[in-house]
Tab-separated table of C-alpha atoms in Angstrom:
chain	number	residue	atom	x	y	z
A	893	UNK	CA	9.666	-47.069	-19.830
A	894	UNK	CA	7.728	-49.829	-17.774
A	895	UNK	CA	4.141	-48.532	-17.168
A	896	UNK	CA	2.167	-47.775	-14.571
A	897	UNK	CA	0.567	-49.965	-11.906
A	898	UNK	CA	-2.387	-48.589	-10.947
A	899	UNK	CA	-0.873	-48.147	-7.286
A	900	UNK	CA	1.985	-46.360	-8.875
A	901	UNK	CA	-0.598	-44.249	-10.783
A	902	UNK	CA	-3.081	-43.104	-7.693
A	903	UNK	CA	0.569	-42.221	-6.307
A	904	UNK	CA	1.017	-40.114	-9.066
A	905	UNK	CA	-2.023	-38.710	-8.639
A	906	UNK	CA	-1.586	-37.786	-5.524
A	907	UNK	CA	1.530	-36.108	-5.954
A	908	UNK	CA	-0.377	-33.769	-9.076
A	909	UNK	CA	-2.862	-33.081	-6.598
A	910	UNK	CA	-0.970	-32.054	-3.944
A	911	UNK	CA	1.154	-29.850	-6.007
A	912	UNK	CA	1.633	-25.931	-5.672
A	913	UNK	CA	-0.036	-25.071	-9.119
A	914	UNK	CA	1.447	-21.234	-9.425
A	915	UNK	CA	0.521	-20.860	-12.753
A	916	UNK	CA	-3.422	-21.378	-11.598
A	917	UNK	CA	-2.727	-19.204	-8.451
A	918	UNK	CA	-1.627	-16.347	-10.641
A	919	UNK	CA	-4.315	-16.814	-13.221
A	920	UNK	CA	-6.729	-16.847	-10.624
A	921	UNK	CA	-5.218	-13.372	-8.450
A	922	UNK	CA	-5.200	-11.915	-12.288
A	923	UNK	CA	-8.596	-12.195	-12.446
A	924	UNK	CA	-9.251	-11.351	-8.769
A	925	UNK	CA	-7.397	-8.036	-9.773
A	926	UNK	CA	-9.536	-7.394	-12.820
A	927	UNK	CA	-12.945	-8.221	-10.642
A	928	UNK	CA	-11.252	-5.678	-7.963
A	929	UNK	CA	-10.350	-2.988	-10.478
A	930	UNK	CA	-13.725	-3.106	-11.712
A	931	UNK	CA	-15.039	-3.206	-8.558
A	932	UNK	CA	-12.876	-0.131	-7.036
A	933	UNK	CA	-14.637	2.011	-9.890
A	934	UNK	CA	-16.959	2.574	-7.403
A	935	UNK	CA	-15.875	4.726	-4.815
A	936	UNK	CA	-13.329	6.003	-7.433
A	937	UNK	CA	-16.252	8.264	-9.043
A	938	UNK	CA	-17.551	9.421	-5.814
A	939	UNK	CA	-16.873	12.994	-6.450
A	940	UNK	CA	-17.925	12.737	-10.113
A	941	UNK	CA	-21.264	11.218	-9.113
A	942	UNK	CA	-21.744	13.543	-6.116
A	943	UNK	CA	-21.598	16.350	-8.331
A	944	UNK	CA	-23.834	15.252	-10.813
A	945	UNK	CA	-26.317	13.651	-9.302
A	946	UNK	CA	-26.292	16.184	-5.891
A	947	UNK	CA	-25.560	13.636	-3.299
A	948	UNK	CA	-25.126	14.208	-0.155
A	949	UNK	CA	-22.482	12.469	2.193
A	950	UNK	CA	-25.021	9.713	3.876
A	951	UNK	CA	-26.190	8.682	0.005
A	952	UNK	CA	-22.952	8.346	-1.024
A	953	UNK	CA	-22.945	5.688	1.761
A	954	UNK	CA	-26.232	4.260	0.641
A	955	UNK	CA	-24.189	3.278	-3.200
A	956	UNK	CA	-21.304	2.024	-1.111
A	957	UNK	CA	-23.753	0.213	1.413
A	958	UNK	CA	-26.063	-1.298	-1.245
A	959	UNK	CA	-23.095	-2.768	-3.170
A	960	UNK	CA	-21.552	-4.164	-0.104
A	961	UNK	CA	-24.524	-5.480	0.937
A	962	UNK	CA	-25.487	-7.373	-1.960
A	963	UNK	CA	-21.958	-8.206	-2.078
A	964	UNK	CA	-21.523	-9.988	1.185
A	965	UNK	CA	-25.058	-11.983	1.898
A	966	UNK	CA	-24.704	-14.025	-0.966
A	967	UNK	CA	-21.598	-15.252	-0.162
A	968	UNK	CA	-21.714	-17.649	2.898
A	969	UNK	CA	-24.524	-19.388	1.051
A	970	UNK	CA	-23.007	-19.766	-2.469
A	971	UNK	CA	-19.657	-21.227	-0.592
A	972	UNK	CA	-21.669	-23.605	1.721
A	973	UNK	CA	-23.470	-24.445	-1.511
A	974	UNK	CA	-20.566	-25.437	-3.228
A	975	UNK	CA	-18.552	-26.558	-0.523
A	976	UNK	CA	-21.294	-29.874	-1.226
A	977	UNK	CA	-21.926	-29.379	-5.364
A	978	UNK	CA	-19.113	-27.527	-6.557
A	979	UNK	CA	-19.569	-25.205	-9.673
A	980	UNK	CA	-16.421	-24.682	-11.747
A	981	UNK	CA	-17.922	-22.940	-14.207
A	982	UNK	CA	-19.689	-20.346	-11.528
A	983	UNK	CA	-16.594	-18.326	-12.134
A	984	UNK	CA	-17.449	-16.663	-15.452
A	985	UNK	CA	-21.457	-16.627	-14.629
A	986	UNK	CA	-19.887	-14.294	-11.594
A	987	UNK	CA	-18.100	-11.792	-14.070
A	988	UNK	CA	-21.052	-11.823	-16.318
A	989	UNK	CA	-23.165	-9.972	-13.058
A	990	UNK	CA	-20.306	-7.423	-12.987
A	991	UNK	CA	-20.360	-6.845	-17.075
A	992	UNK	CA	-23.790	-6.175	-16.797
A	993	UNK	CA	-23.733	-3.580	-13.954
A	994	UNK	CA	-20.650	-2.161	-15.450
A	995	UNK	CA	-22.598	-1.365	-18.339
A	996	UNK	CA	-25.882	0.297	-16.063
A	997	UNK	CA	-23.439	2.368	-14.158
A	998	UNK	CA	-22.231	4.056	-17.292
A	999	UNK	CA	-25.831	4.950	-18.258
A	1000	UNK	CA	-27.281	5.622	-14.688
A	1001	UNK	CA	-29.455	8.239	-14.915
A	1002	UNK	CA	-30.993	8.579	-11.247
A	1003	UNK	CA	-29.565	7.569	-7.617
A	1004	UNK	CA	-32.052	4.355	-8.198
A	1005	UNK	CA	-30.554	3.810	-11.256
A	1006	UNK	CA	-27.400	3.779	-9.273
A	1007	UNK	CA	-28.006	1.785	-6.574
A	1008	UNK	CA	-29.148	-1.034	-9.269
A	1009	UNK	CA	-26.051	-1.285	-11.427
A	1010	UNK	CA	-23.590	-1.101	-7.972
A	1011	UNK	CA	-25.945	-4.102	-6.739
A	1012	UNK	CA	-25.191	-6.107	-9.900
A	1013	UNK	CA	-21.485	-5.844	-9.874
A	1014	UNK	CA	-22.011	-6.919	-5.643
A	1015	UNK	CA	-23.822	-9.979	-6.810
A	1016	UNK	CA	-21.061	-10.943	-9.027
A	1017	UNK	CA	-18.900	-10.476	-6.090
A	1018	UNK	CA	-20.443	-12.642	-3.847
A	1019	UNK	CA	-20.243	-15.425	-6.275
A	1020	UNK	CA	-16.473	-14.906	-7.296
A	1021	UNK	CA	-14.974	-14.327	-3.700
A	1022	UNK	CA	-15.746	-17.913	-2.521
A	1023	UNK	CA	-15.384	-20.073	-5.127
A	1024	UNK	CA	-11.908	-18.141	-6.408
A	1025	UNK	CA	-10.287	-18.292	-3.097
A	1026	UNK	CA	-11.656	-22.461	-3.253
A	1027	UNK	CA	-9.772	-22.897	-6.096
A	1028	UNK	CA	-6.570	-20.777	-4.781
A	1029	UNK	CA	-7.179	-23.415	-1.872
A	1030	UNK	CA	-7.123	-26.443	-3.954
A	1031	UNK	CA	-3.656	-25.033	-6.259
A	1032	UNK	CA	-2.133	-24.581	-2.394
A	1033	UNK	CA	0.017	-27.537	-2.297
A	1034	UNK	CA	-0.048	-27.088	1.269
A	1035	UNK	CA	1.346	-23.321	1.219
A	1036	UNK	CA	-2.399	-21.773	2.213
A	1037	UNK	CA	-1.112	-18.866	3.419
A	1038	UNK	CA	1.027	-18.322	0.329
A	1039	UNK	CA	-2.038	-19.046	-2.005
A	1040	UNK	CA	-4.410	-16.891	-0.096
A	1041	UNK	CA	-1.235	-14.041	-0.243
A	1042	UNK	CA	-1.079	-14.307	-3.937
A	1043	UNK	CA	-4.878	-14.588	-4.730
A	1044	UNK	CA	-5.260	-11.456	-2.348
A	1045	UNK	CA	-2.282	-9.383	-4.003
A	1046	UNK	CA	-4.495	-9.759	-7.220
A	1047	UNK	CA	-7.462	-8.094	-5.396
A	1048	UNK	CA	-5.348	-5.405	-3.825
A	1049	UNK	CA	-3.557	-4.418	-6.553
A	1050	UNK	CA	-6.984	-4.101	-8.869
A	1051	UNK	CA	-8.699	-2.295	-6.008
A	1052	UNK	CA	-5.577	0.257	-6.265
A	1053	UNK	CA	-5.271	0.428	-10.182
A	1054	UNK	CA	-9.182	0.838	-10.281
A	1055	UNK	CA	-8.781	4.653	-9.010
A	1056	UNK	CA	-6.110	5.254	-10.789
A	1057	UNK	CA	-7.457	4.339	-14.511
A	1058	UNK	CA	-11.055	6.224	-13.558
A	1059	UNK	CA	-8.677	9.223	-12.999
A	1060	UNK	CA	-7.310	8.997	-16.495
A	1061	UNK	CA	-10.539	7.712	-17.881
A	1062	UNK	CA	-13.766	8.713	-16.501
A	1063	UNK	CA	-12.928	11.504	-14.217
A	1064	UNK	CA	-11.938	13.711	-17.299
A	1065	UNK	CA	-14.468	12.572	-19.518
A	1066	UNK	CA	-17.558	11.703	-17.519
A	1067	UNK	CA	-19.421	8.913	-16.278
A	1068	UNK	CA	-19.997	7.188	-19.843
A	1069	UNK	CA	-16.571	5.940	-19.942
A	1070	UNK	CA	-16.919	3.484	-17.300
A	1071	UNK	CA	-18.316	1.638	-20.394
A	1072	UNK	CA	-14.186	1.129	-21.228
A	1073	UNK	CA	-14.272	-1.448	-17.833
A	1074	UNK	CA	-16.611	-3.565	-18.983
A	1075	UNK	CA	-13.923	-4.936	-21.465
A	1076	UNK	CA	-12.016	-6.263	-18.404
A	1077	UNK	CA	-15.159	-8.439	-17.840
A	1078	UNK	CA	-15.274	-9.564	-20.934
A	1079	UNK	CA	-11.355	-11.049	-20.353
A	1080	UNK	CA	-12.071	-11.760	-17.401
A	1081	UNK	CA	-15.280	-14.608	-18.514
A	1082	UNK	CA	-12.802	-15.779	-20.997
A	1083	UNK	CA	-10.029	-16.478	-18.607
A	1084	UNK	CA	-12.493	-18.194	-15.887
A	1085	UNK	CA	-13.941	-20.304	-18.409
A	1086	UNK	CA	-10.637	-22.017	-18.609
A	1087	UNK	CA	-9.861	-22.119	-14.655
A	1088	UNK	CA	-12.892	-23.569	-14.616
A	1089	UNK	CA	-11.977	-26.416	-16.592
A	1090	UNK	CA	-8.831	-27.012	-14.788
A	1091	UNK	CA	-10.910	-26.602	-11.204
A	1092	UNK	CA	-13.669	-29.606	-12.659
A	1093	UNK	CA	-10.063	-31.543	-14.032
A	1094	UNK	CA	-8.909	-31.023	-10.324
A	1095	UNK	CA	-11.712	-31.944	-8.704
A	1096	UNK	CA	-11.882	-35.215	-10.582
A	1097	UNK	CA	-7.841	-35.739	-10.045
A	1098	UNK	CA	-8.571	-35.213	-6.347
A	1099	UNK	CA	-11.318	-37.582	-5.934
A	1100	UNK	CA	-9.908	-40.172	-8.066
A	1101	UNK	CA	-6.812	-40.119	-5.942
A	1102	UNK	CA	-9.041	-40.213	-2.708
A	1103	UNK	CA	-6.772	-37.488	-1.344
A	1104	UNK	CA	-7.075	-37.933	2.480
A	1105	UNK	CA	-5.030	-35.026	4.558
A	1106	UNK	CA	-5.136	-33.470	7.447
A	1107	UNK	CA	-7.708	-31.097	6.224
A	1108	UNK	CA	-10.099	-33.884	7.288
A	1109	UNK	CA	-9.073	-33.608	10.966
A	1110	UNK	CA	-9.158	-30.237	12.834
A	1111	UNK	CA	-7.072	-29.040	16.289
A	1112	UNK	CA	-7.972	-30.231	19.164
A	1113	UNK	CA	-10.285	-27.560	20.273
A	1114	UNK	CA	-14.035	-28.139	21.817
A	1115	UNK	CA	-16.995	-26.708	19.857
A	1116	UNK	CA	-17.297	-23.828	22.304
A	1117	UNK	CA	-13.717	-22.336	22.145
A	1118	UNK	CA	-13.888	-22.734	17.830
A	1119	UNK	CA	-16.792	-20.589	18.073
A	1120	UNK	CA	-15.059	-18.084	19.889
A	1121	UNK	CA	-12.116	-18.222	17.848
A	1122	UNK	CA	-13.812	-17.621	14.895
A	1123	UNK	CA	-15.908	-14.697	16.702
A	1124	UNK	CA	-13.020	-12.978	17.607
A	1125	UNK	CA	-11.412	-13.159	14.025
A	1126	UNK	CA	-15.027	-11.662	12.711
A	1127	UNK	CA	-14.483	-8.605	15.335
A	1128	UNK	CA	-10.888	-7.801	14.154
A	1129	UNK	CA	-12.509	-8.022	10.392
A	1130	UNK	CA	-15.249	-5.862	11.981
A	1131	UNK	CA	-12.104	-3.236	13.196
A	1132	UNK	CA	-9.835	-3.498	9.784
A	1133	UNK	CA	-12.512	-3.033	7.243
A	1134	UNK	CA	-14.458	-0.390	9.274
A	1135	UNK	CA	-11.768	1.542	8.988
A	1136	UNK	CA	-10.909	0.440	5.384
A	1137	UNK	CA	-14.369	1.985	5.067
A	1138	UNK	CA	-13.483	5.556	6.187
A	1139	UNK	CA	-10.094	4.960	3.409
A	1140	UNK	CA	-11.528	3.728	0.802
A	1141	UNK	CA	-14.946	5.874	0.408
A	1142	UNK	CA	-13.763	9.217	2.245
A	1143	UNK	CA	-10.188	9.255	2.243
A	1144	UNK	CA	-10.444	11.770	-1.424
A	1145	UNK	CA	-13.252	14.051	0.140
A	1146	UNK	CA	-10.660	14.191	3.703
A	1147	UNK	CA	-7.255	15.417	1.395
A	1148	UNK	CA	-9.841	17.773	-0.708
A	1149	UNK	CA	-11.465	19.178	2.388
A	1150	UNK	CA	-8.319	19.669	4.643
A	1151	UNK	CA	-5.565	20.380	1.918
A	1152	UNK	CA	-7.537	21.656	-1.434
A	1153	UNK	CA	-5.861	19.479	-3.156
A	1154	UNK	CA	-7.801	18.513	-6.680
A	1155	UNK	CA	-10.002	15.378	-7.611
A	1156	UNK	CA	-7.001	13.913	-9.636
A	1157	UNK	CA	-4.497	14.665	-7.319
A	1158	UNK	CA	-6.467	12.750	-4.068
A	1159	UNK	CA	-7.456	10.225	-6.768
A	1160	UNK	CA	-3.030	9.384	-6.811
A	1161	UNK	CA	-3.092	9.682	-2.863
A	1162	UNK	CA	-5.897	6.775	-2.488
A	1163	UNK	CA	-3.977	5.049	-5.610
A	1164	UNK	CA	-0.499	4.838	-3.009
A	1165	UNK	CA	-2.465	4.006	0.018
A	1166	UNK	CA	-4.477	1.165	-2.041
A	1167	UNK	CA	-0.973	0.146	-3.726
A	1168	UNK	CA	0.706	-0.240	-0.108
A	1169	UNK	CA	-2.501	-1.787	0.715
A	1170	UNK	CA	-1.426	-4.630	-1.861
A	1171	UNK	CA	2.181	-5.048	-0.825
A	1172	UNK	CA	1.281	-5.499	2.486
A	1173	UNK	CA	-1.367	-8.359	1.615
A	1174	UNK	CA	1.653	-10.237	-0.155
A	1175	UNK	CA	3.817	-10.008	2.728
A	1176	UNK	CA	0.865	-11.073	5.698
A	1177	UNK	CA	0.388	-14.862	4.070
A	1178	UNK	CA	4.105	-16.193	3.950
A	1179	UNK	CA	4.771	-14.675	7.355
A	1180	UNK	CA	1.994	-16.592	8.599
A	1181	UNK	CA	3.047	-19.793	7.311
A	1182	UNK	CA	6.796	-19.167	8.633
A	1183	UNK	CA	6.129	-17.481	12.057
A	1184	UNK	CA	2.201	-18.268	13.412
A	1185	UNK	CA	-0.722	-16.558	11.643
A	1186	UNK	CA	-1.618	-15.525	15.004
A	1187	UNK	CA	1.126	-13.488	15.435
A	1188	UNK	CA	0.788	-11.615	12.023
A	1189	UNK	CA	-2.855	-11.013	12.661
A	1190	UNK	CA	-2.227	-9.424	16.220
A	1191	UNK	CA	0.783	-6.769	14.867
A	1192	UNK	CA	-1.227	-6.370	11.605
A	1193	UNK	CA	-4.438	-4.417	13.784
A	1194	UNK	CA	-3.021	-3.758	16.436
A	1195	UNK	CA	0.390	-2.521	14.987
A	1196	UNK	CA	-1.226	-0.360	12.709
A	1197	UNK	CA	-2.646	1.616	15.588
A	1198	UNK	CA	0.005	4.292	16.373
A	1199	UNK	CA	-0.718	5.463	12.899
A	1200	UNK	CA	-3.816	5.574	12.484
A	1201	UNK	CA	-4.036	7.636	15.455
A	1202	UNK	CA	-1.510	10.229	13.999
A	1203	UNK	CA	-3.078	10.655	10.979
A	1204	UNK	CA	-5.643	13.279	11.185
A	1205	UNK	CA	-3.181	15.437	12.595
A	1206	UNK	CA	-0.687	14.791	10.290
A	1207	UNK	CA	0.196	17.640	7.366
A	1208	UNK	CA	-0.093	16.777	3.528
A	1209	UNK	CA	3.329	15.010	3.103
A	1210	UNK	CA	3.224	13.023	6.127
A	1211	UNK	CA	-0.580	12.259	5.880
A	1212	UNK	CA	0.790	10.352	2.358
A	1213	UNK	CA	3.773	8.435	4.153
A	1214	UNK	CA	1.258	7.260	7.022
A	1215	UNK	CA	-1.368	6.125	4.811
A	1216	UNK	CA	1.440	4.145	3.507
A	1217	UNK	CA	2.701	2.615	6.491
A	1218	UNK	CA	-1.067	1.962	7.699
A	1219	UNK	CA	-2.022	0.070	4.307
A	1220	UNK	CA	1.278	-2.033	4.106
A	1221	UNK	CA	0.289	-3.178	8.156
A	1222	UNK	CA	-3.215	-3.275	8.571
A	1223	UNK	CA	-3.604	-5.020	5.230
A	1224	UNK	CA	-1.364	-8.192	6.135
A	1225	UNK	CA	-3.833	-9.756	8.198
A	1226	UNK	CA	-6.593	-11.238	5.489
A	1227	UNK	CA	-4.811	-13.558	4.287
A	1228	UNK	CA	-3.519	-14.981	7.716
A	1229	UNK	CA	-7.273	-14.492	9.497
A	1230	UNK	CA	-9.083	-16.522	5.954
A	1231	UNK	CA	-6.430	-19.312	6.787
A	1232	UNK	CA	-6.700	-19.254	10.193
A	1233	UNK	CA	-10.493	-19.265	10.388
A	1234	UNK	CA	-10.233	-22.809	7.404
A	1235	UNK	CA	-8.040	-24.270	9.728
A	1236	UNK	CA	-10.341	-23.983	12.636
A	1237	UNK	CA	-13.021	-25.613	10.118
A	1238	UNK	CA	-11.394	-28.006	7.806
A	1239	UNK	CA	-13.455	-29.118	4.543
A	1240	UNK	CA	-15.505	-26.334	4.492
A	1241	UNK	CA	-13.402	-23.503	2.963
A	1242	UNK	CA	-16.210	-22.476	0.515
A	1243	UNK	CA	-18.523	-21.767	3.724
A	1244	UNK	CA	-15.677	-20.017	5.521
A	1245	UNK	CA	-14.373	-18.067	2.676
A	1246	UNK	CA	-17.832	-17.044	1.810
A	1247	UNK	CA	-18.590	-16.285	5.593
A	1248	UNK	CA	-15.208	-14.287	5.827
A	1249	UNK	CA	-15.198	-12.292	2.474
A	1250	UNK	CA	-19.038	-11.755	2.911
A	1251	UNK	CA	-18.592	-10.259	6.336
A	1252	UNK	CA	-16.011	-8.287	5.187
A	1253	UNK	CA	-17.654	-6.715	2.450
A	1254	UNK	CA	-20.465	-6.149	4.649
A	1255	UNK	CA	-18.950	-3.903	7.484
A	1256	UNK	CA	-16.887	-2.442	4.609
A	1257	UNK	CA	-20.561	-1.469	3.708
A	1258	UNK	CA	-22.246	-0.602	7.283
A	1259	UNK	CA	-19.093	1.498	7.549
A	1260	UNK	CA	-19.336	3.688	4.626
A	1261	UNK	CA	-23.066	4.110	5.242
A	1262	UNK	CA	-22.483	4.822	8.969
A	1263	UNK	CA	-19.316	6.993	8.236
A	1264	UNK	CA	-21.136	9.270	5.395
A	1265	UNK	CA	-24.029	9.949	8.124
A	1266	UNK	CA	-21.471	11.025	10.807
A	1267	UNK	CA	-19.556	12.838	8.056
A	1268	UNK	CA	-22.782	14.834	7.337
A	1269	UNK	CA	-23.587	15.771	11.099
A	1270	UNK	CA	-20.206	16.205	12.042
A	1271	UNK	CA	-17.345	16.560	9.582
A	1272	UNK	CA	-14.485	14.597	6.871
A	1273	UNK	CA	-12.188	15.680	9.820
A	1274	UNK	CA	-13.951	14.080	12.474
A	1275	UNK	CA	-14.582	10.515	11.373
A	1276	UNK	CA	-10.838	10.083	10.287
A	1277	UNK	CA	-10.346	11.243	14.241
A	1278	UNK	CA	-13.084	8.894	15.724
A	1279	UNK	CA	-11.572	5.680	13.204
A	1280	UNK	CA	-8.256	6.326	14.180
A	1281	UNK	CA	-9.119	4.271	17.415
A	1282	UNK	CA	-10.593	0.942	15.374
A	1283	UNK	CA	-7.215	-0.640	15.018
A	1284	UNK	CA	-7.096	-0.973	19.185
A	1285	UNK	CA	-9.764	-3.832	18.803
A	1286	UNK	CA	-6.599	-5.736	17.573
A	1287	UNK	CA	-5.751	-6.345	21.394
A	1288	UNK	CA	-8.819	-8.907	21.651
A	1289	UNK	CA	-6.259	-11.536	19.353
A	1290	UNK	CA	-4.745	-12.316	22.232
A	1291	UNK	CA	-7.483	-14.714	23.509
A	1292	UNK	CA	-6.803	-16.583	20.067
A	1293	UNK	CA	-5.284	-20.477	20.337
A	1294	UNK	CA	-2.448	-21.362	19.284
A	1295	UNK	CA	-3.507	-23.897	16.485
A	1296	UNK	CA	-0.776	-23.993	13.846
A	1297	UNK	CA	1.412	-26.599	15.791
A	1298	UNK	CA	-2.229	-28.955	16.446
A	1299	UNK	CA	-1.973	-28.621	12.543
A	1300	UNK	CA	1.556	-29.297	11.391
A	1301	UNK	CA	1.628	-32.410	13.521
A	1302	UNK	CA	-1.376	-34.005	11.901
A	1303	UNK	CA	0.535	-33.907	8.286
């Protein structure tokens, strides 16, 4: 075997770097789904709490608002700030936050007490959203909206086994037991510890090679319109995860209130909406890279629409196959709006990510806040009715560019 010339070996190089690395994109949406699960604890023990602790509907969306919160302004600023010095090992330092609020939400003993521990686990949030989907980014090979898919599916599918574990778990045998998810954590550091060493081994392979794509070069688009572009993707993320809001934190107390159906049993109902929720995030990313993301994003919100709006007058059984249909539809976009938004801003997919995932988390959190005030004036009924409308936003993508073929031809 003759060896290699050090032209042969950047080429080499090259080629490592600009392979799709699936076993780091699965490691990676593992992880994603144990920060998720742990996450989705949350709004899992809603009912518990509420009974406990004698909340009312707009506290309820003061935890969910307080974790979002501290979940989402972090995150723009840690991706910006390692879009220039990045932090491999930021990864594990993330889970650690969510170990330690695990751990004060099993002992909360006050609605303070509360409101600390769900802030903890948002912090550790806003440090693994951008720098997890970076390195999902850098394993890509190319296939961004196939990485994003993957790393997403991980986060959808721990956000629906979350509910369903606190309904075997801590539901039956109160609030201590959340204790049991800090041992997900505690895999979860271990696990990031060594994607973190392949991430700093990356980032090394990638600068030795002097890997020069077309990431370096946007479309052809003036300041001005790229702005707009990327407000109009914020305003369908504003319409999705508004009503994700009214799902995720209120979708147990609607099927208890409207069809006395028990904690467990709405507990499985938000585990299938939450699971179709998942399946329809794998889906959104491929499509996007086959058929124009723009495309996916317009019939994911928009297309879920004639759904939503049948919903809250829908009885038990069909209320479960809609909620189905509406996750697997409205949750396709992400993936194809996160890749859509780094191609309109190439080399900065820690700011973007951040900027994306942050804002997302934070109307997630304006929306249970605002939705558990409404629900307390008004009714469970009546916010499902008023939310059913969101997904008509989705008309606005439209005005979008179409940047994918700008893209392709600059490979």
């Amino acid at each position: 075997m003759k060896p290699l010339t050090p032209q042969a070996t950047t080429v080499d190089t090259k080629e490592l770097v600009q392979k799709t690395v699936f076993s780091v994109l699965f490691t990676i949406s593992f992880t994603h789904l144990l920060n998720d699960m742990m996450q989705s604890v949350i709004p899992a023990i809603y009912p518990l709490i509420k009974q406990n602790f004698k909340l009312s509907f707009t506290q309820i969306g003061m935890i969910t608002f307080t974790f979002q919160l501290t979940a989402s302004l972090l995150q723009p600023f840690v991706g910006f700030y390692t879009d220039k010095k990045p932090r491999p090992y930021s990864l594990a330092v993330a889970m650690a936050f969510t170990l330690v609020g695990l751990v004060l939400l099993s002992t909360a003993n006050s609605f303070l007490s509360l409101l600390i521990s769900v802030s903890m686990i948002g912090i550790g949030s806003s440090i693994f959203h951008p720098e997890s989907s970076r390195v999902a980014h850098l394993a890509s090979g190319g296939k961004k909206g196939l990485a994003q898919s993957i790393f997403q599916l991980g986060g959808n599918a721990g956000s629906a086994i979350g509910p369903l574990l606190a309904a075997w778990i801590v539901i039956p045998y109160g609030q201590s037991y959340v204790i049991w998810f800090a041992l997900a954590a505690v895999l979860g550091m271990m696990i990031l510890t060594r994607i973190g060493k392949w991430y700093k081994e990356h980032l090394y392979l990638k600068k030795k090679a002097s890997v020069n794509t077309a990431e370096s070069a946007g479309p052809a688009l003036s300041k001005r319109r790229i702005l707009v572009s990327l407000s109009i993707l914020l305003v369908l993320i504003f319409s999705k995860y508004f009503y994700m809001a009214s799902m995720t934190s209120y979708f147990t107390f609607y099927l208890i209130d409207k069809f006395h159906v028990s904690v467990q049993q709405s507990q499985m109902y938000l585990f299938v909406f939450l699971a179709a929720v998942a399946a329809g995030t794998m889906i959104g990313g491929p499509l996007g890279d086959r058929f124009g993301r723009k495309y996916i994003i317009w019939i994911s919100i928009l297309g879920a629409a004639p759904f939503t709006l049948l919903l809250p007058f829908a009885s038990l059984f069909w209320t479960g196959i809609l909620a189905v249909i509406i996750g697997v539809i409205i949750s396709s976009a992400f993936s194809a709006i996160l890749v859509y938004a780094t191609d309109l801003v190439p080399g900065k997919v820690g700011m973007i990510a951040g900027l994306f995932f942050g804002f997302a988390f934070g109307m997630g959190g304006v929306g249970s806040a605002f939705l558990g005030w409404l629900a307390d004036k008004t009714s469970i009924e009546y916010i499902f009715k008023i939310c059913a409308f969101l997904p008509l936003i989705g008309i606005i993508t439209g005005f979008l560019p179409n940047i994918e073929h700008q893209v392709k031809s600059q490979k």
